[in-house]
Amino acid sequence: LLAQVDSAVGGKTAIDAEGEKNLVGAFHAPALVVADPDFLTTLDARQMRAGMAEIVKYGAIADADFFDWIGRHGRAVLAADPNACAEAAGRCIRMKAAAVEGDVEDRTGQRALLNFGHTFGHAIESIAGLGTVLHGEAVSVGMLLAARFSAAAGRCNMETPEQLDALLRHLELPSRLDHVGLGGQAPALFEPMLKDKKNESENVTLILLERIGKAVRVTDMPRRQLRDFLSAA
């Protein structure tokens, strides 16, 4: 599910190295991408929830109406209903294609919005041990951390992370570090986040929310502000 709605589209390929996520890679567009909902019946519930996290991401960053649709139909997707899965995949693919089209090699910042939740999420995967926490599980927790940080930084109101939290809970997706076995370890995310490939200076680059359906790339977030947030998280 995660591949059908997100990673199979866009031509970005990478492997983990030296304990870091997606450290070595290349851009190479496939000749064809096939997303067949019938294959999703072979997945277990954990894998379906991991894929659902990326679906939620698209609603959170780009389409408030789709966010609401997920609230109504997300459980049908988790049950591998073919119509719901096809609708979700189609909408996500169209949104990703639109983001990638003008920024294929991730240089202008347009494509970077797709990384909402991933800076926190990759750090979660790193400190847990790569392969311990599924990527979608880490992104799910990372999205709520990013939304809460958005509110703490004054980028959105408190209702925004509350809306996201409510949807994640409704879909039974992980939303707290203790849900992925990392309770009390938020401060440990700081160092891996400093190594994130999106950073361009001594400051930290993050994708934050202004509201549900609207994300923004912030390239000048002071390290101290992030460290203080994680210390209190």
XYZ file of C-alpha atoms in Angstrom:
233
model
C 0.000 0.000 0.000
C 2.790 2.403 0.880
C 4.445 1.776 -2.479
C 1.185 2.115 -4.415
C 0.269 5.479 -2.908
C 3.731 7.000 -2.614
C 7.158 5.464 -3.092
C 6.640 3.830 -6.507
C 6.009 7.240 -8.083
C 8.613 9.958 -8.555
C 11.806 8.190 -9.562
C 13.679 8.712 -6.296
C 15.589 5.585 -5.260
C 17.830 5.170 -2.227
C 19.274 2.725 0.266
C 20.122 3.084 3.930
C 23.804 3.375 4.846
C 25.862 3.894 7.998
C 22.734 3.747 10.135
C 21.041 6.617 8.276
C 17.918 6.538 6.105
C 18.160 6.884 2.317
C 21.749 8.094 2.435
C 22.824 6.781 -0.990
C 20.619 6.924 -4.053
C 19.774 8.198 -7.511
C 16.905 9.526 -9.597
C 15.665 7.014 -12.159
C 12.139 7.047 -13.570
C 10.510 3.646 -14.156
C 9.021 2.760 -17.522
C 5.725 1.813 -15.881
C 4.125 1.780 -12.440
C 1.267 -0.654 -11.784
C -0.834 -0.199 -8.648
C -3.266 -3.118 -8.424
C -5.601 -3.009 -5.393
C -6.072 -6.794 -5.557
C -2.507 -7.297 -4.335
C -3.323 -5.475 -1.102
C -5.310 -8.465 0.162
C -1.955 -10.217 0.689
C -0.808 -7.662 3.284
C -1.231 -7.982 7.030
C -2.868 -5.277 9.143
C 0.442 -3.773 10.256
C 1.601 -3.218 6.679
C -1.758 -1.697 5.733
C -1.556 0.744 8.623
C 1.986 1.673 7.597
C 0.764 2.505 4.106
C -2.189 4.429 5.489
C 0.216 6.839 7.177
C 1.426 8.047 3.779
C -2.186 8.476 2.633
C -2.879 10.658 5.672
C 0.224 12.670 4.797
C -1.222 13.743 1.462
C -4.403 15.006 3.035
C -2.461 16.821 5.732
C -0.100 18.661 3.381
C -2.175 19.285 0.273
C -5.898 18.547 0.400
C -8.203 19.168 3.363
C -11.129 17.582 1.502
C -9.090 14.404 1.031
C -8.190 14.527 4.732
C -11.923 14.459 5.483
C -12.416 11.646 2.950
C -9.822 9.584 4.810
C -11.798 10.065 8.002
C -14.873 8.615 6.296
C -13.271 5.889 4.178
C -9.886 5.157 5.753
C -11.107 2.067 7.557
C -12.351 0.674 4.256
C -8.851 1.162 2.854
C -7.401 -0.673 5.849
C -9.820 -3.513 5.120
C -8.422 -3.617 1.544
C -11.724 -2.620 -0.037
C -10.710 -2.375 -3.718
C -12.793 0.701 -4.512
C -11.555 2.635 -1.489
C -7.955 1.582 -2.141
C -8.160 2.575 -5.802
C -9.604 5.976 -4.910
C -6.938 6.604 -2.269
C -4.092 5.501 -4.528
C -5.345 7.548 -7.459
C -5.650 10.726 -5.439
C -2.249 10.286 -3.797
C -0.534 9.504 -7.098
C -2.009 12.599 -8.730
C -0.841 14.788 -5.851
C 2.643 13.314 -5.892
C 2.920 13.626 -9.667
C 1.964 17.300 -9.441
C 4.602 17.920 -6.765
C 7.328 16.000 -8.572
C 6.649 17.332 -12.070
C 8.248 20.714 -11.444
C 10.968 19.476 -9.088
C 12.056 16.029 -10.229
C 15.456 16.127 -8.505
C 14.223 17.770 -5.312
C 16.027 21.091 -5.809
C 13.401 23.850 -5.566
C 11.598 22.830 -2.394
C 8.315 21.964 -4.110
C 8.911 18.224 -3.830
C 10.250 18.625 -0.300
C 6.721 19.121 1.035
C 6.233 15.382 0.503
C 8.678 14.858 3.378
C 6.203 16.025 6.016
C 6.745 13.809 9.055
C 9.836 12.239 7.520
C 12.537 14.268 9.278
C 11.184 13.140 12.634
C 10.287 9.745 11.159
C 13.731 8.953 9.779
C 15.227 9.844 13.158
C 12.767 7.461 14.812
C 13.851 4.677 12.462
C 17.506 5.417 13.157
C 17.345 5.351 16.948
C 15.065 2.306 16.968
C 17.458 0.460 14.659
C 16.740 0.411 10.940
C 14.114 -2.215 10.160
C 12.700 -2.338 13.693
C 9.952 0.226 13.104
C 8.204 0.205 9.736
C 8.702 3.352 7.671
C 5.001 4.177 7.713
C 4.829 3.698 11.473
C 7.713 6.122 11.952
C 6.136 8.636 9.572
C 2.842 8.396 11.443
C 4.480 9.329 14.742
C 6.708 11.838 12.943
C 3.744 13.647 11.404
C 2.166 14.321 14.768
C 5.496 15.486 16.188
C 5.881 17.806 13.190
C 2.341 19.112 13.621
C 2.867 19.724 17.322
C 6.148 21.474 16.566
C 4.337 23.571 13.949
C 1.968 24.781 16.646
C 4.784 25.345 19.144
C 6.633 27.425 16.535
C 3.552 29.514 15.804
C 3.034 28.157 12.295
C -0.465 26.841 12.992
C -3.045 26.834 15.749
C -3.385 24.026 18.287
C -6.449 22.681 16.497
C -4.275 21.460 13.616
C -2.275 18.820 15.543
C -5.466 17.889 17.389
C -7.208 17.185 14.063
C -4.299 15.048 12.910
C -4.124 13.199 16.215
C -7.847 12.443 16.061
C -7.547 10.957 12.565
C -4.522 8.839 13.464
C -6.351 7.494 16.507
C -9.499 6.815 14.456
C -7.410 4.711 12.076
C -5.488 3.062 14.940
C -2.166 4.352 13.626
C 0.775 4.993 15.974
C 0.912 8.599 17.094
C 3.234 8.568 20.113
C 6.814 7.454 20.577
C 5.737 4.856 23.115
C 3.553 3.291 20.392
C 6.776 2.312 18.578
C 8.732 1.330 21.681
C 10.531 4.656 22.144
C 8.676 6.228 25.036
C 10.701 8.963 26.728
C 13.316 9.045 23.954
C 12.266 12.225 22.126
C 15.534 14.045 23.000
C 17.470 11.277 21.220
C 15.863 12.313 17.917
C 17.829 15.564 17.866
C 21.201 14.306 16.621
C 19.809 12.145 13.788
C 17.635 15.069 12.675
C 20.740 17.229 12.308
C 22.021 14.731 9.712
C 18.867 14.905 7.598
C 19.618 15.358 3.898
C 17.209 18.301 3.597
C 19.322 20.509 5.874
C 21.183 23.211 3.975
C 22.993 25.089 6.749
C 23.635 25.033 10.473
C 19.886 25.352 10.932
C 17.330 22.583 10.430
C 14.984 22.255 7.457
C 11.517 21.030 8.379
C 8.183 20.617 6.641
C 5.567 22.171 8.908
C 1.810 22.666 8.730
C 0.026 25.988 8.480
C -3.305 24.166 8.599
C -4.716 20.842 7.469
C -4.201 20.819 3.706
C -1.373 23.372 3.682
C 2.296 22.641 4.380
C 5.322 24.916 4.240
C 9.071 24.301 3.959
C 11.065 26.079 6.673
C 14.821 26.164 6.039
C 15.985 28.337 8.930
C 14.661 26.610 12.034
C 17.176 27.200 14.854
C 18.636 24.041 16.330
C 17.969 25.262 19.846
C 14.242 25.609 19.185
C 14.064 22.025 17.956
C 16.172 20.735 20.847
C 13.982 22.509 23.400
C 10.830 21.070 21.821
C 12.200 17.527 21.892
C 13.369 17.920 25.473
C 9.805 18.723 26.501
C 8.041 16.248 24.172
